[in-house]
mmCIF file of C-alpha atoms in Angstrom:
data_model
loop_
_atom_site.group_PDB
_atom_site.id
_atom_site.type_symbol
_atom_site.label_atom_id
_atom_site.label_comp_id
_atom_site.label_asym_id
_atom_site.label_seq_id
_atom_site.Cartn_x
_atom_site.Cartn_y
_atom_site.Cartn_z
ATOM 1 C CA MET A 543 104.250 109.248 141.532
ATOM 2 C CA GLU A 544 103.965 112.127 139.125
ATOM 3 C CA GLY A 545 102.484 111.325 135.732
ATOM 4 C CA SER A 546 105.294 113.092 133.878
ATOM 5 C CA GLU A 547 107.905 110.843 135.510
ATOM 6 C CA ALA A 548 106.157 107.487 135.592
ATOM 7 C CA TRP A 549 107.729 105.293 132.905
ATOM 8 C CA PRO A 550 106.588 101.675 133.078
ATOM 9 C CA ARG A 551 109.172 99.044 133.947
ATOM 10 C CA VAL A 552 109.329 96.209 131.470
ATOM 11 C CA THR A 553 110.772 93.008 132.841
ATOM 12 C CA ARG A 554 110.219 90.646 129.896
ATOM 13 C CA ARG A 555 112.212 90.815 126.662
ATOM 14 C CA ARG A 556 109.966 90.527 123.630
ATOM 15 C CA GLU A 557 110.468 90.314 119.897
ATOM 16 C CA MET A 558 108.680 93.652 119.664
ATOM 17 C CA ASN A 559 110.812 96.372 121.268
ATOM 18 C CA THR A 560 108.113 97.980 123.382
ATOM 19 C CA PHE A 561 109.708 101.394 123.642
ATOM 20 C CA SER A 562 111.215 101.699 120.137
ATOM 21 C CA ALA A 563 110.539 104.934 118.285
ATOM 22 C CA ARG A 564 108.467 103.152 115.658
ATOM 23 C CA SER A 565 106.337 101.355 118.244
ATOM 24 C CA LEU A 566 105.718 104.613 120.110
ATOM 25 C CA LEU A 567 104.824 106.289 116.819
ATOM 26 C CA MET A 568 102.148 103.667 116.188
ATOM 27 C CA THR A 569 100.746 104.297 119.663
ATOM 28 C CA LEU A 570 100.541 108.038 118.963
ATOM 29 C CA LEU A 571 98.898 107.495 115.592
ATOM 30 C CA GLY A 572 96.334 105.116 117.057
ATOM 31 C CA GLU A 573 95.498 107.244 120.074
ATOM 32 C CA TYR A 574 95.447 110.722 118.482
ATOM 33 C CA ALA A 575 95.588 110.636 114.668
ATOM 34 C CA LEU A 576 93.125 107.802 114.063
ATOM 35 C CA PRO A 577 90.088 109.596 115.632
ATOM 36 C CA ARG A 578 90.734 112.748 113.569
ATOM 37 C CA GLU A 579 90.254 113.655 109.930
ATOM 38 C CA ARG A 580 93.171 116.105 110.109
ATOM 39 C CA PRO A 581 96.535 114.387 109.375
ATOM 40 C CA PRO A 582 99.283 115.398 111.829
ATOM 41 C CA TRP A 583 102.323 117.445 110.847
ATOM 42 C CA THR A 584 105.835 116.045 111.020
ATOM 43 C CA SER A 585 106.623 118.606 113.718
ATOM 44 C CA THR A 586 103.681 117.375 115.819
ATOM 45 C CA LEU A 587 104.831 113.767 115.725
ATOM 46 C CA VAL A 588 108.479 114.656 116.304
ATOM 47 C CA GLU A 589 107.588 116.828 119.297
ATOM 48 C CA ALA A 590 105.237 114.213 120.751
ATOM 49 C CA LEU A 591 107.934 111.551 120.424
ATOM 50 C CA SER A 592 110.443 113.940 121.969
ATOM 51 C CA GLY A 593 108.211 114.099 125.032
ATOM 52 C CA GLU A 594 108.718 110.332 125.335
ATOM 53 C CA GLY A 595 112.505 110.618 125.121
ATOM 54 C CA VAL A 596 112.909 109.917 121.393
ATOM 55 C CA GLU A 597 115.520 112.055 119.626
ATOM 56 C CA GLU A 598 114.531 113.902 116.457
ATOM 57 C CA LYS A 599 116.701 111.754 114.178
ATOM 58 C CA ALA A 600 115.160 108.557 115.540
ATOM 59 C CA ALA A 601 111.662 110.053 115.220
ATOM 60 C CA ARG A 602 112.200 110.929 111.564
ATOM 61 C CA GLN A 603 113.648 107.474 110.882
ATOM 62 C CA ALA A 604 110.560 105.931 112.497
ATOM 63 C CA LEU A 605 108.329 107.996 110.201
ATOM 64 C CA ALA A 606 110.314 106.882 107.151
ATOM 65 C CA ARG A 607 110.204 103.207 108.136
ATOM 66 C CA THR A 608 106.487 103.321 108.910
ATOM 67 C CA ALA A 609 105.835 104.953 105.528
ATOM 68 C CA ALA A 610 108.000 102.334 103.776
ATOM 69 C CA GLU A 611 105.842 99.621 105.383
ATOM 70 C CA GLY A 612 102.752 101.217 103.877
ATOM 71 C CA TRP A 613 101.002 102.389 107.043
ATOM 72 C CA ILE A 614 101.308 106.153 106.460
ATOM 73 C CA ALA A 615 101.881 108.441 103.463
ATOM 74 C CA SER A 616 103.402 111.910 103.320
ATOM 75 C CA GLU A 617 101.613 114.943 101.894
ATOM 76 C CA ARG A 618 103.517 118.177 101.307
ATOM 77 C CA VAL A 619 101.687 121.406 102.133
ATOM 78 C CA GLY A 620 103.960 124.297 101.191
ATOM 79 C CA ARG A 621 107.184 123.712 103.077
ATOM 80 C CA ARG A 622 105.563 121.435 105.642
ATOM 81 C CA VAL A 623 104.610 117.745 105.544
ATOM 82 C CA ARG A 624 101.534 115.984 106.851
ATOM 83 C CA TRP A 625 101.300 112.236 107.465
ATOM 84 C CA THR A 626 98.082 110.540 106.378
ATOM 85 C CA LEU A 627 97.060 107.059 107.428
ATOM 86 C CA THR A 628 96.790 104.770 104.421
ATOM 87 C CA PRO A 629 93.709 102.515 104.193
ATOM 88 C CA GLU A 630 95.910 99.649 105.387
ATOM 89 C CA GLY A 631 97.257 101.740 108.249
ATOM 90 C CA ARG A 632 93.798 102.881 109.288
ATOM 91 C CA ARG A 633 92.563 99.290 109.266
ATOM 92 C CA LEU A 634 95.569 98.106 111.284
ATOM 93 C CA LEU A 635 95.123 100.802 113.930
ATOM 94 C CA THR A 636 91.341 100.373 114.064
ATOM 95 C CA GLU A 637 91.745 96.645 114.702
ATOM 96 C CA GLY A 638 94.450 97.399 117.256
ATOM 97 C CA ALA A 639 92.258 99.912 119.085
ATOM 98 C CA GLU A 640 89.407 97.415 119.231
ATOM 99 C CA ARG A 641 91.736 94.775 120.647
ATOM 100 C CA ILE A 642 93.183 97.180 123.231
ATOM 101 C CA PHE A 643 89.888 98.575 124.489
ATOM 102 C CA THR A 644 87.921 95.328 124.560
ATOM 103 C CA PHE A 645 90.713 93.223 126.049
ATOM 104 C CA GLY A 646 89.958 91.954 129.538
ATOM 105 C CA ARG A 647 86.333 93.047 129.524
ATOM 106 C CA ALA A 648 83.639 90.413 129.787
ATOM 107 C CA THR A 649 80.377 91.160 128.000
ATOM 108 C CA PRO A 650 76.837 89.917 128.735
ATOM 109 C CA ALA A 651 77.151 87.815 125.566
ATOM 110 C CA THR A 652 80.253 86.012 126.857
ATOM 111 C CA PRO A 653 79.103 82.481 127.746
ATOM 112 C CA PRO A 654 80.542 80.681 130.770
ATOM 113 C CA TRP A 655 83.358 78.280 129.984
ATOM 114 C CA ASP A 656 82.073 74.785 129.240
ATOM 115 C CA GLY A 657 85.262 73.019 130.365
ATOM 116 C CA ARG A 658 86.379 72.001 126.865
ATOM 117 C CA TRP A 659 89.992 72.339 125.752
ATOM 118 C CA LEU A 660 91.495 72.582 122.292
ATOM 119 C CA MET A 661 94.648 70.453 122.156
ATOM 120 C CA LEU A 662 97.318 70.564 119.453
ATOM 121 C CA LEU A 663 100.028 67.980 118.928
ATOM 122 C CA VAL A 664 102.873 69.487 116.912
ATOM 123 C CA THR A 665 106.298 67.957 116.469
ATOM 124 C CA VAL A 666 109.267 70.061 115.380
ATOM 125 C CA PRO A 667 112.726 68.458 115.133
ATOM 126 C CA GLU A 668 115.237 69.622 117.736
ATOM 127 C CA THR A 669 117.534 70.659 114.901
ATOM 128 C CA ARG A 670 114.959 73.223 113.684
ATOM 129 C CA ARG A 671 115.374 75.577 116.628
ATOM 130 C CA ASP A 672 114.409 78.672 114.657
ATOM 131 C CA LEU A 673 111.173 77.020 113.571
ATOM 132 C CA ARG A 674 110.467 75.892 117.140
ATOM 133 C CA HIS A 675 110.941 79.463 118.331
ATOM 134 C CA ARG A 676 108.614 80.867 115.664
ATOM 135 C CA LEU A 677 105.963 78.264 116.503
ATOM 136 C CA ARG A 678 106.207 79.038 120.210
ATOM 137 C CA THR A 679 105.975 82.774 119.574
ATOM 138 C CA ARG A 680 102.966 82.535 117.249
ATOM 139 C CA LEU A 681 101.001 80.078 119.406
ATOM 140 C CA THR A 682 101.797 81.985 122.610
ATOM 141 C CA TRP A 683 100.499 85.193 121.056
ATOM 142 C CA ALA A 684 97.374 83.263 120.081
ATOM 143 C CA GLY A 685 96.797 82.346 123.733
ATOM 144 C CA PHE A 686 98.098 78.761 123.682
ATOM 145 C CA GLY A 687 100.155 77.230 126.469
ATOM 146 C CA SER A 688 102.405 74.182 126.418
ATOM 147 C CA PRO A 689 102.309 71.841 129.444
ATOM 148 C CA ASP A 690 104.687 69.386 127.739
ATOM 149 C CA PRO A 691 106.925 69.419 124.639
ATOM 150 C CA GLY A 692 104.870 69.092 121.473
ATOM 151 C CA VAL A 693 101.560 69.647 123.318
ATOM 152 C CA TRP A 694 99.652 72.954 123.133
ATOM 153 C CA ILE A 695 96.341 73.734 124.828
ATOM 154 C CA ASN A 696 93.776 76.532 124.771
ATOM 155 C CA PRO A 697 90.451 76.714 126.658
ATOM 156 C CA ASP A 698 88.691 78.164 123.589
ATOM 157 C CA PRO A 699 88.095 75.512 120.868
ATOM 158 C CA ALA A 700 86.950 78.295 118.515
ATOM 159 C CA ARG A 701 90.617 79.273 118.114
ATOM 160 C CA GLU A 702 91.298 76.159 116.061
ATOM 161 C CA GLN A 703 91.135 78.159 112.823
ATOM 162 C CA GLU A 704 93.743 80.579 114.142
ATOM 163 C CA ALA A 705 95.966 77.654 115.104
ATOM 164 C CA ARG A 706 95.488 76.143 111.642
ATOM 165 C CA GLU A 707 96.673 79.369 110.014
ATOM 166 C CA VAL A 708 99.771 79.445 112.223
ATOM 167 C CA LEU A 709 100.636 75.842 111.384
ATOM 168 C CA ARG A 710 100.008 76.400 107.684
ATOM 169 C CA ASP A 711 102.176 79.523 107.618
ATOM 170 C CA LEU A 712 105.031 77.594 109.235
ATOM 171 C CA GLY A 713 104.611 74.507 107.064
ATOM 172 C CA LEU A 714 103.633 72.315 110.021
ATOM 173 C CA ALA A 715 99.976 71.594 109.294
ATOM 174 C CA HIS A 716 100.563 68.248 107.591
ATOM 175 C CA GLY A 717 102.000 66.463 110.627
ATOM 176 C CA ALA A 718 99.970 68.167 113.334
ATOM 177 C CA MET A 719 96.802 66.919 115.057
ATOM 178 C CA SER A 720 94.061 68.656 117.031
ATOM 179 C CA PHE A 721 91.551 67.406 119.580
ATOM 180 C CA THR A 722 88.717 68.892 121.614
ATOM 181 C CA ALA A 723 88.361 67.337 125.043
ATOM 182 C CA ALA A 724 87.633 67.896 128.730
ATOM 183 C CA HIS A 725 90.154 67.308 131.493
ATOM 184 C CA GLY A 726 89.741 63.849 133.021
ATOM 185 C CA THR A 727 90.120 62.520 136.551
ATOM 186 C CA ILE A 728 93.843 61.801 136.281
ATOM 187 C CA GLY A 729 96.046 64.660 137.372
ATOM 188 C CA SER A 730 95.158 68.198 138.388
ATOM 189 C CA GLN A 731 93.756 70.780 136.006
ATOM 190 C CA PRO A 732 95.289 73.707 137.995
ATOM 191 C CA ALA A 733 98.649 71.944 137.836
ATOM 192 C CA MET A 734 98.287 71.589 134.074
ATOM 193 C CA VAL A 735 97.528 75.300 133.752
ATOM 194 C CA ALA A 736 100.567 76.160 135.901
ATOM 195 C CA ARG A 737 102.789 74.059 133.627
ATOM 196 C CA ALA A 738 101.341 75.569 130.462
ATOM 197 C CA TRP A 739 101.461 79.277 131.398
ATOM 198 C CA ASN A 740 103.748 81.329 133.621
ATOM 199 C CA LEU A 741 100.933 83.229 135.298
ATOM 200 C CA SER A 742 103.102 84.446 138.177
ATOM 201 C CA THR A 743 105.301 86.426 135.765
ATOM 202 C CA LEU A 744 102.248 87.853 134.018
ATOM 203 C CA GLU A 745 100.707 88.766 137.365
ATOM 204 C CA ALA A 746 103.897 90.626 138.321
ATOM 205 C CA GLU A 747 103.693 92.647 135.106
ATOM 206 C CA TYR A 748 100.069 93.531 135.835
ATOM 207 C CA GLU A 749 101.098 94.620 139.336
ATOM 208 C CA ALA A 750 103.816 96.858 137.875
ATOM 209 C CA PHE A 751 101.225 98.411 135.552
ATOM 210 C CA ILE A 752 98.867 99.073 138.471
ATOM 211 C CA THR A 753 101.670 100.583 140.567
ATOM 212 C CA THR A 754 102.749 102.898 137.755
ATOM 213 C CA PHE A 755 99.410 104.152 136.493
ATOM 214 C CA GLY A 756 97.068 103.560 139.399
ATOM 215 C CA THR A 757 98.766 106.335 141.364
ATOM 216 C CA ALA A 758 99.840 108.673 138.523
ATOM 217 C CA THR A 759 98.532 112.234 138.920
ATOM 218 C CA PRO A 760 99.204 114.399 135.867
ATOM 219 C CA THR A 761 98.354 118.026 136.602
ATOM 220 C CA THR A 762 98.696 119.652 133.164
ATOM 221 C CA ASP A 763 97.480 118.789 129.690
ATOM 222 C CA ALA A 764 101.052 118.040 128.628
ATOM 223 C CA GLU A 765 101.543 115.643 131.545
ATOM 224 C CA ALA A 766 98.175 114.017 130.849
ATOM 225 C CA MET A 767 99.110 113.381 127.229
ATOM 226 C CA ARG A 768 102.509 111.909 128.119
ATOM 227 C CA THR A 769 101.036 109.684 130.817
ATOM 228 C CA GLN A 770 98.130 108.608 128.621
ATOM 229 C CA THR A 771 100.507 107.747 125.778
ATOM 230 C CA ARG A 772 102.744 105.707 128.044
ATOM 231 C CA MET A 773 99.804 103.867 129.563
ATOM 232 C CA VAL A 774 98.229 102.953 126.221
ATOM 233 C CA HIS A 775 101.640 101.944 124.907
ATOM 234 C CA GLU A 776 102.218 99.644 127.862
ATOM 235 C CA TRP A 777 98.696 98.211 127.719
ATOM 236 C CA ARG A 778 99.104 97.353 124.022
ATOM 237 C CA ARG A 779 101.256 94.338 124.829
ATOM 238 C CA PHE A 780 98.955 92.625 127.335
ATOM 239 C CA PRO A 781 96.617 91.108 124.712
ATOM 240 C CA PHE A 782 99.689 89.269 123.408
ATOM 241 C CA LEU A 783 100.974 88.229 126.835
ATOM 242 C CA ASP A 784 97.721 87.222 128.540
ATOM 243 C CA PRO A 785 96.161 83.923 127.378
ATOM 244 C CA ARG A 786 92.752 85.162 128.573
ATOM 245 C CA LEU A 787 91.945 82.068 130.581
ATOM 246 C CA PRO A 788 88.449 81.532 131.985
ATOM 247 C CA HIS A 789 87.962 83.010 135.447
ATOM 248 C CA GLY A 790 87.839 79.600 137.102
ATOM 249 C CA LEU A 791 91.354 78.781 135.892
ATOM 250 C CA LEU A 792 92.938 81.964 137.253
ATOM 251 C CA PRO A 793 94.448 82.547 140.704
ATOM 252 C CA THR A 794 92.231 84.092 143.369
ATOM 253 C CA ASP A 795 92.161 87.915 143.180
ATOM 254 C CA TRP A 796 93.705 87.890 139.707
ATOM 255 C CA THR A 797 95.545 91.209 139.222
ATOM 256 C CA GLY A 798 94.622 91.343 135.543
ATOM 257 C CA THR A 799 91.091 92.279 136.571
ATOM 258 C CA LYS A 800 92.272 95.265 138.616
ATOM 259 C CA ALA A 801 94.717 96.291 135.873
ATOM 260 C CA THR A 802 91.851 96.372 133.383
ATOM 261 C CA GLU A 803 89.868 98.620 135.706
ATOM 262 C CA VAL A 804 92.868 100.931 136.152
ATOM 263 C CA PHE A 805 93.420 101.190 132.407
ATOM 264 C CA HIS A 806 89.842 102.088 131.521
ATOM 265 C CA SER A 807 89.243 104.446 134.448
ATOM 266 C CA ARG A 808 92.512 106.327 133.947
ATOM 267 C CA HIS A 809 92.043 106.495 130.189
ATOM 268 C CA ALA A 810 88.639 108.106 130.636
ATOM 269 C CA GLU A 811 89.996 110.438 133.327
ATOM 270 C CA TRP A 812 92.902 111.724 131.218
ATOM 271 C CA HIS A 813 91.261 111.593 127.791
ATOM 272 C CA ASP A 814 90.065 115.185 127.389
ATOM 273 C CA ALA A 815 93.281 116.774 128.660
ATOM 274 C CA ALA A 816 95.440 114.504 126.490
ATOM 275 C CA GLN A 817 93.381 115.272 123.389
ATOM 276 C CA ARG A 818 93.566 119.023 124.081
ATOM 277 C CA GLU A 819 97.342 118.833 124.274
ATOM 278 C CA TRP A 820 97.502 116.967 120.961
ATOM 279 C CA ASP A 821 95.366 119.628 119.302
ATOM 280 C CA ALA A 822 97.618 122.328 120.743
ATOM 281 C CA LEU A 823 100.706 120.588 119.371
ATOM 282 C CA ASP A 824 99.105 120.140 115.964
ATOM 283 C CA GLY A 825 97.858 123.711 115.732
ATOM 284 C CA GLY A 826 94.217 122.670 115.795
#
């Protein structure tokens, strides 16, 4: 599969439109503008987005929307315009880069799981469907799973503060309860995990990622940059989809492990060529 043709398949609909012009713009800014002091020109960003199939009008609208949200600011230089990351934008992209490049990697300081679960009991009336959806979205992104209605679990009790913030933001903290406990002798812990998280769907998405990028072979700097951008853009969503369960709770030969290896090895392999192409586009 040639790198210039390999566009990842996305099988799950998400609130964040993965391949929207604005989302792709944020990927470009994080991957190429963030490491540099030199702000990119409008023409650079428009051309880079064009390489990903984004029309010029949509690219310019994405720039305007991103600026209106406070992440970038324009700077006129003669008849041309540069786009500078604001302090808020730089912080957002720095945090995002850290999340992307540390996700899935165990460190020597990572302790083995002690078997304790954080459990939340949260009741939302059936009539408040919008609120139920927002709660599910926020807790899912925080790595929680729900084996039964009103019950949410996470194998990391340290995420209680994050759960508290979600419940407070949604006005649900008053009636909620939390517990820290170990699984008992009644029932099966693997069965509970299977009810709480759809790991088979996640595994299929990891397999699609491996198929797309594990065999990609860009041969030019331009192809390397396009393939690198697409890969980073696709990888961005996995920290929100993967609950990051302890190894002992995952299926045998978990594909997320191989996908992590593919991402880091390919990123290192294509890095220099992709960065050269960016500099060429930006006149550096």
